[in-house]
Amino acid sequence: MGSQGGFYQSKEFLDLVKSIGEARSKAEEDRIVLSEIETLKRRISEPDTPKRKMKEYIIRLVYVEMLGHDASFGYIHAVKMTHDDTLLVKRTGYLAVTLFLNEDHDLIILIVNTIQKDLKSDNYLVVCVALNAVCKLINEETIPAVLPQIVELLAHPKEAVRKKAIMALHRFYQKSPSSVSHLVSNFRKRLCDNDPGVMGATLCPLFDLITNDVNSYKDLVISFVSILKQVAERRLPKAYDYHQMPAPFIQIKLLKILALLGSGDKQASENMYTVVGDIFRKCDSSSNIGNAVLYECICCVSSIYPNPKLLESAADAISRFLKSDSHNLKYMGIDALGRLIKISPEIAEQHQLAVIDCLEDPDDTLKRKTFELLYKMTKSTNVEVIVDRMIDYMISINDNHYKTEIASRCVELAEQFAPSNQWFIQTMNKVFEHAGDLVNIKVAHNLMRLIAEGFGEDDNTADSQLRSSAVESYLYILGEPKLPSVFLQVICWVLGEYGTADGKYSASYITGKLCDVAEAYSNDETVKAYAVTALMKIYAFEIAAGRMVDMLPECHSLMEEFLASHSTDLQQRAYELQAVIGLDAHAVESIMPSDASCEDIEVDKALSFLNGYIQESIEKGAQPYIPESERSGMLNISNFRNQDHHEASSHGLRFEAYELPKQTVQARIPPASLASTELVPVPEPVYPRESYQTTTVPSVSSDAAELKLRLDGVQKKWGRQTHFPSTSTSNSTSQKTVNGITQVDGSNTANSRTRETYDSRKQVEISPEKQKLAASLFGGPSKTEKKSATGHKSSKPSSHMVKSHAPKSSMEVASEKTSPVQQPPDLLDFGEPTVKSTAPSLDPFKDLEGLLEPTTQVSSAVNHSSTAAVTKSPDIMGLYTETPAGAHHKDSDILSGLSNSPMTNMVGGTTTMQVAQSSKSPNLKDSLEKDALVRQMGVTPSSQNPNLFKDLLG
Amino acid sequence: MIKAVMVMNTQGKSRLAKFYEYLSVEKQQELIRGFFQVLCSRAENVSNFIDAESIFGLDSRLVYKHFATLYFVFVFDSSENELAVLDLIQVFVETLDKCFQNVCELDIVFNYSKIHTILDEMVFGGQVVETSSSEIMKAVEEISKLEAASNAISLIPKSASGWRSR
């Protein structure tokens, strides 16, 4: 046991490792490590410690620090070791400093000199280790100290040195691009290095450089292509083969670079088509690394100027990935799909079943990736299904980071594609309920605004329905035990504004609920404030309607509590409530008009309505008002006022509210009640609004556009205007449509067109088609367009999900003939506007389908055994009318059943690994011995497997 | 670029930790613990990829591979390809295996500096410099040879049990 390991460790080190391995608890481990630190501290500072001992101490220090303990007392000794002449000691010193220190550490200055010296060393290993330290320890200020030597080393005879010098230079570029900008040409030069390792290493900095500035490197396209070609043709030394692939890592890097260079550049892309196509063909899709290269090819293809043939190869590769059993490949497949649908949206459809499988996979990583894909392919036709799924998933996870992300995605999608306001409200309710604390407060304001504004049209019944349903849902949700603050604010506001509007609920019922909220969440002042204001509104509406106000006892006690509250805001609200209740119906109606949250307040800046009063007062002998500017000799007063001002802002008590508001302020302030989107956050102490209300009468006639829409320029997210194309990034069908039309007819047509699509979508909601998840995700609506776009093969199995086989393919042929492959949607749009609309019910194919249904069944039954596609179609026809859940499960089973058998041999690298293993002769005795040691040391508790890595190689 | 390379055992003990951007010791430990939490909660037969954004910050992915008692973990950003990194781990492990012949956790514990040497030959300043395991071996052997030569006074008596002293 004396000296373990090839590297000079002593018994002590072994004992340390052993005792740590045996430690039962973290506390015990800590105790051991701390005593080790004490020992090391003592030993290390002893004079005349032999080098070899010293080196071991340093290694032990590194070990201790890796376990999470502070070893800073030994840093200086590590630095000292770098000065040593012995290579071994020097290397250990460098290793320790690169692990211990960061580039801004004080001790760095002591090392720079050593590094400089070592970079000039004759021994290339010394140079290498110094270069390694350079990467880690040199900061922007010290770069000039070593830069000349690094540049010299670029031409060093040893390739290992050249390689590392390039990486060091790359590191400098990352840290401070300006310091090495004049040396960038060196990277180009090294690309032609005759050592493939150096060439491969050079690709790293070039990739970074090209990412930052594509245009300066367009001339290299030819070189990269020719390198890639040579690599693919196995011109590199055998040593670079990995699992029978020629230099796959270099291929991957090159493909990445080509993807950058070819992006949006037709000419450059054309140079790449051949080689990328070759790689697609040559790639061995049975090994992991082969698939890595394939994946990179797909990324490249989806980034460069599209080429139909390559896109087809990419689609094939993706379908192989998705059908694989390996979760890794599925993951890559989903990711690749997400990239490719940007170019050819129709491809997703072929893989709908696979995608749904991934969505239901227990693997969280895969699931998230799939949600990312769904997010990318959301359009107005499938938004409901996707968002519902996302919300379900959001509820199921605990990871706040991801929860926030997915919540904001839900909100974004809902805002962008919501099919109806009702749905939007329900969706928002769910998001708020489960992730309310994680979403932006603006989302809440948007929701309130939506409820207040309704459809933004004259359709009053729809608006009030919407509000009633919102009220209803909120009253229901209030039964939940713990709700997020933001959501409660929304609820209070809506209940206050519309709780009694439709007469279904009595004022005492609503106020009772509001009091409950205020009591249940008594430590949330914002919620309480919202609740009080809501109470005030309810009472005001009651008074205005001429009914007797009968304050509930709990409301009374609540008010008493608030009147004495520490929060001035709550106090003020409570007093206001008291004051309002005491007024007569007429006054109250002026202060709190019902359902006027969207009305605008016209502020009478001259206070003209007071003229009569002033006149009267002056007649009685009062002093007339002199404007501030005219008051001479009263400087101190104005000073005082300024001071006053200052205090106001610093203390948060805003006196400006009583002055004339500026235009912008005015726009901000919600008229009459808490309506507008940009609700003043409640904690702000003063509510200018109220003070206006007592003096001014809201008037509808004011300049609506200016006031109402701070949202101006912001796109309307809901209602009919929603579906303008400009906002969204997705490839939604309706958008394309609109685009097409707009080009021809101008915006008027676009408007009517959108409306049409909207209406038709409404029909989608009720259609039974919804009932199938796959159908709704990849939905029929866009079908026609897609068909004609792909020239898609009728043998592709999964594409027959939604519709039957026979009628479609015949239609396909027809439409294919009329439309070129690249941009058929527009063409189609001009031709038959009804077809491209999002409604399947308008879809002539569907009608046809209904007629032809029996035939299809027959024909598919005939082909029953031949292909997967056909086997499935009868099922699908049957399922078409079935309930959603059961339906797609069945389908996916069928598919996975089918795909399982031929795919099993795809599991990565099995064959090659066996080869590797057989080439090795595991020494049984050795491994037993090892195992015994392992047990003894208590390092590896599970040891059914003496050759620990055997299973990896088997 | 590669942001971190970690090796930890199935009990969460760190066996190798290398971060290519400087992080304080406390932060490193926190990350190692965080990753271990995630890793040990993963089922068998799921993908080897994990979205590491919630632990490591924006644009970071994690690929791990589980060998016997050890997890090999690489954290990297979007400029790398997950499958390729998976193979990089494979290269790393194969190289270790060639170096130690049937490498096991103990080899990694006791040959701490050698493991670092191997890793440094593969990943340099966060970039992959060498992916051929035989090239890496060549370099590492050369280093060992020269080290031994420079160290003529032979710091320790060569071990009798052959397998450990390589």
PDB file of N, CA and C in Angstrom, chain A residues 80-122:
ATOM      1  N   LYS A  80       5.327  29.745  -5.478  1.00  0.00           N
ATOM      2  CA  LYS A  80       6.776  29.529  -5.365  1.00  0.00           C
ATOM      3  C   LYS A  80       7.203  28.310  -6.181  1.00  0.00           C
ATOM      4  N   MET A  81       6.338  27.310  -6.183  1.00  0.00           N
ATOM      5  CA  MET A  81       6.702  26.087  -6.892  1.00  0.00           C
ATOM      6  C   MET A  81       6.818  26.292  -8.399  1.00  0.00           C
ATOM      7  N   THR A  82       6.097  27.264  -8.902  1.00  0.00           N
ATOM      8  CA  THR A  82       6.197  27.485 -10.354  1.00  0.00           C
ATOM      9  C   THR A  82       7.590  27.949 -10.737  1.00  0.00           C
ATOM     10  N   HIS A  83       8.340  28.501  -9.760  1.00  0.00           N
ATOM     11  CA  HIS A  83       9.704  28.961 -10.066  1.00  0.00           C
ATOM     12  C   HIS A  83      10.692  27.817 -10.156  1.00  0.00           C
ATOM     13  N   ASP A  84      10.285  26.668  -9.679  1.00  0.00           N
ATOM     14  CA  ASP A  84      11.228  25.558  -9.574  1.00  0.00           C
ATOM     15  C   ASP A  84      11.758  25.123 -10.939  1.00  0.00           C
ATOM     16  N   ASP A  85      12.923  24.527 -10.920  1.00  0.00           N
ATOM     17  CA  ASP A  85      13.529  24.100 -12.187  1.00  0.00           C
ATOM     18  C   ASP A  85      13.048  22.717 -12.608  1.00  0.00           C
ATOM     19  N   THR A  86      12.728  21.905 -11.644  1.00  0.00           N
ATOM     20  CA  THR A  86      12.309  20.553 -11.986  1.00  0.00           C
ATOM     21  C   THR A  86      10.944  20.598 -12.666  1.00  0.00           C
ATOM     22  N   LEU A  87      10.845  19.943 -13.771  1.00  0.00           N
ATOM     23  CA  LEU A  87       9.601  19.991 -14.545  1.00  0.00           C
ATOM     24  C   LEU A  87       8.418  19.523 -13.719  1.00  0.00           C
ATOM     25  N   LEU A  88       8.623  18.431 -13.036  1.00  0.00           N
ATOM     26  CA  LEU A  88       7.533  17.840 -12.274  1.00  0.00           C
ATOM     27  C   LEU A  88       6.986  18.815 -11.235  1.00  0.00           C
ATOM     28  N   VAL A  89       7.906  19.412 -10.503  1.00  0.00           N
ATOM     29  CA  VAL A  89       7.506  20.350  -9.468  1.00  0.00           C
ATOM     30  C   VAL A  89       6.856  21.590 -10.088  1.00  0.00           C
ATOM     31  N   LYS A  90       7.467  22.045 -11.150  1.00  0.00           N
ATOM     32  CA  LYS A  90       6.935  23.223 -11.833  1.00  0.00           C
ATOM     33  C   LYS A  90       5.508  22.962 -12.312  1.00  0.00           C
ATOM     34  N   ARG A  91       5.316  21.812 -12.907  1.00  0.00           N
ATOM     35  CA  ARG A  91       3.983  21.489 -13.414  1.00  0.00           C
ATOM     36  C   ARG A  91       2.958  21.452 -12.290  1.00  0.00           C
ATOM     37  N   THR A  92       3.364  20.846 -11.185  1.00  0.00           N
ATOM     38  CA  THR A  92       2.443  20.796 -10.053  1.00  0.00           C
ATOM     39  C   THR A  92       2.108  22.209  -9.579  1.00  0.00           C
ATOM     40  N   GLY A  93       3.145  23.030  -9.529  1.00  0.00           N
ATOM     41  CA  GLY A  93       2.916  24.420  -9.113  1.00  0.00           C
ATOM     42  C   GLY A  93       1.938  25.106 -10.038  1.00  0.00           C
ATOM     43  N   TYR A  94       2.153  24.952 -11.329  1.00  0.00           N
ATOM     44  CA  TYR A  94       1.248  25.583 -12.299  1.00  0.00           C
ATOM     45  C   TYR A  94      -0.171  25.039 -12.182  1.00  0.00           C
ATOM     46  N   LEU A  95      -0.253  23.747 -12.028  1.00  0.00           N
ATOM     47  CA  LEU A  95      -1.589  23.150 -11.892  1.00  0.00           C
ATOM     48  C   LEU A  95      -2.309  23.781 -10.706  1.00  0.00           C
ATOM     49  N   ALA A  96      -1.576  23.879  -9.592  1.00  0.00           N
ATOM     50  CA  ALA A  96      -2.203  24.417  -8.392  1.00  0.00           C
ATOM     51  C   ALA A  96      -2.608  25.876  -8.601  1.00  0.00           C
ATOM     52  N   VAL A  97      -1.734  26.677  -9.184  1.00  0.00           N
ATOM     53  CA  VAL A  97      -2.119  28.091  -9.327  1.00  0.00           C
ATOM     54  C   VAL A  97      -3.271  28.260 -10.299  1.00  0.00           C
ATOM     55  N   THR A  98      -3.302  27.451 -11.367  1.00  0.00           N
ATOM     56  CA  THR A  98      -4.434  27.620 -12.283  1.00  0.00           C
ATOM     57  C   THR A  98      -5.747  27.227 -11.615  1.00  0.00           C
ATOM     58  N   LEU A  99      -5.656  26.316 -10.664  1.00  0.00           N
ATOM     59  CA  LEU A  99      -6.903  25.940  -9.988  1.00  0.00           C
ATOM     60  C   LEU A  99      -7.248  26.914  -8.859  1.00  0.00           C
ATOM     61  N   PHE A 100      -6.221  27.430  -8.221  1.00  0.00           N
ATOM     62  CA  PHE A 100      -6.466  28.287  -7.059  1.00  0.00           C
ATOM     63  C   PHE A 100      -6.841  29.714  -7.434  1.00  0.00           C
ATOM     64  N   LEU A 101      -6.094  30.286  -8.350  1.00  0.00           N
ATOM     65  CA  LEU A 101      -6.157  31.732  -8.525  1.00  0.00           C
ATOM     66  C   LEU A 101      -7.049  32.130  -9.683  1.00  0.00           C
ATOM     67  N   ASN A 102      -7.574  33.334  -9.600  1.00  0.00           N
ATOM     68  CA  ASN A 102      -8.245  33.893 -10.768  1.00  0.00           C
ATOM     69  C   ASN A 102      -7.372  35.003 -11.321  1.00  0.00           C
ATOM     70  N   GLU A 103      -7.751  35.519 -12.461  1.00  0.00           N
ATOM     71  CA  GLU A 103      -6.846  36.425 -13.158  1.00  0.00           C
ATOM     72  C   GLU A 103      -6.637  37.746 -12.423  1.00  0.00           C
ATOM     73  N   ASP A 104      -7.495  38.058 -11.482  1.00  0.00           N
ATOM     74  CA  ASP A 104      -7.335  39.327 -10.783  1.00  0.00           C
ATOM     75  C   ASP A 104      -6.748  39.153  -9.386  1.00  0.00           C
ATOM     76  N   HIS A 105      -6.274  37.981  -9.109  1.00  0.00           N
ATOM     77  CA  HIS A 105      -5.718  37.730  -7.779  1.00  0.00           C
ATOM     78  C   HIS A 105      -4.411  38.504  -7.593  1.00  0.00           C
ATOM     79  N   ASP A 106      -4.155  38.882  -6.345  1.00  0.00           N
ATOM     80  CA  ASP A 106      -2.965  39.684  -6.061  1.00  0.00           C
ATOM     81  C   ASP A 106      -1.664  38.958  -6.402  1.00  0.00           C
ATOM     82  N   LEU A 107      -1.682  37.654  -6.288  1.00  0.00           N
ATOM     83  CA  LEU A 107      -0.435  36.915  -6.467  1.00  0.00           C
ATOM     84  C   LEU A 107      -0.032  36.786  -7.938  1.00  0.00           C
ATOM     85  N   ILE A 108      -0.957  37.115  -8.820  1.00  0.00           N
ATOM     86  CA  ILE A 108      -0.676  36.943 -10.246  1.00  0.00           C
ATOM     87  C   ILE A 108       0.592  37.673 -10.641  1.00  0.00           C
ATOM     88  N   ILE A 109       0.769  38.832 -10.055  1.00  0.00           N
ATOM     89  CA  ILE A 109       1.906  39.655 -10.439  1.00  0.00           C
ATOM     90  C   ILE A 109       3.225  38.919 -10.203  1.00  0.00           C
ATOM     91  N   LEU A 110       3.204  38.003  -9.239  1.00  0.00           N
ATOM     92  CA  LEU A 110       4.414  37.228  -8.960  1.00  0.00           C
ATOM     93  C   LEU A 110       4.623  36.126  -9.996  1.00  0.00           C
ATOM     94  N   ILE A 111       3.580  35.804 -10.701  1.00  0.00           N
ATOM     95  CA  ILE A 111       3.680  34.677 -11.627  1.00  0.00           C
ATOM     96  C   ILE A 111       4.026  35.137 -13.030  1.00  0.00           C
ATOM     97  N   VAL A 112       3.581  36.365 -13.350  1.00  0.00           N
ATOM     98  CA  VAL A 112       3.750  36.823 -14.729  1.00  0.00           C
ATOM     99  C   VAL A 112       5.203  36.699 -15.186  1.00  0.00           C
ATOM    100  N   ASN A 113       6.107  37.067 -14.306  1.00  0.00           N
ATOM    101  CA  ASN A 113       7.522  37.006 -14.647  1.00  0.00           C
ATOM    102  C   ASN A 113       7.949  35.579 -14.957  1.00  0.00           C
ATOM    103  N   THR A 114       7.518  34.668 -14.137  1.00  0.00           N
ATOM    104  CA  THR A 114       7.850  33.257 -14.351  1.00  0.00           C
ATOM    105  C   THR A 114       7.280  32.780 -15.674  1.00  0.00           C
ATOM    106  N   ILE A 115       6.043  33.160 -15.917  1.00  0.00           N
ATOM    107  CA  ILE A 115       5.423  32.746 -17.173  1.00  0.00           C
ATOM    108  C   ILE A 115       6.245  33.246 -18.352  1.00  0.00           C
ATOM    109  N   GLN A 116       6.639  34.517 -18.272  1.00  0.00           N
ATOM    110  CA  GLN A 116       7.442  35.088 -19.367  1.00  0.00           C
ATOM    111  C   GLN A 116       8.695  34.254 -19.610  1.00  0.00           C
ATOM    112  N   LYS A 117       9.330  33.903 -18.522  1.00  0.00           N
ATOM    113  CA  LYS A 117      10.567  33.132 -18.638  1.00  0.00           C
ATOM    114  C   LYS A 117      10.272  31.754 -19.231  1.00  0.00           C
ATOM    115  N   ASP A 118       9.241  31.145 -18.714  1.00  0.00           N
ATOM    116  CA  ASP A 118       8.934  29.781 -19.149  1.00  0.00           C
ATOM    117  C   ASP A 118       8.486  29.715 -20.599  1.00  0.00           C
ATOM    118  N   LEU A 119       7.858  30.778 -21.064  1.00  0.00           N
ATOM    119  CA  LEU A 119       7.424  30.770 -22.465  1.00  0.00           C
ATOM    120  C   LEU A 119       8.628  30.720 -23.395  1.00  0.00           C
ATOM    121  N   LYS A 120       9.783  31.148 -22.878  1.00  0.00           N
ATOM    122  CA  LYS A 120      10.991  31.141 -23.711  1.00  0.00           C
ATOM    123  C   LYS A 120      11.799  29.863 -23.534  1.00  0.00           C
ATOM    124  N   SER A 121      11.314  28.994 -22.702  1.00  0.00           N
ATOM    125  CA  SER A 121      12.096  27.803 -22.374  1.00  0.00           C
ATOM    126  C   SER A 121      12.366  26.934 -23.599  1.00  0.00           C
ATOM    127  N   ASP A 122      13.469  26.172 -23.531  1.00  0.00           N
ATOM    128  CA  ASP A 122      13.789  25.233 -24.605  1.00  0.00           C
ATOM    129  C   ASP A 122      12.913  23.997 -24.530  1.00  0.00           C
TER     130      ASP A 122
END
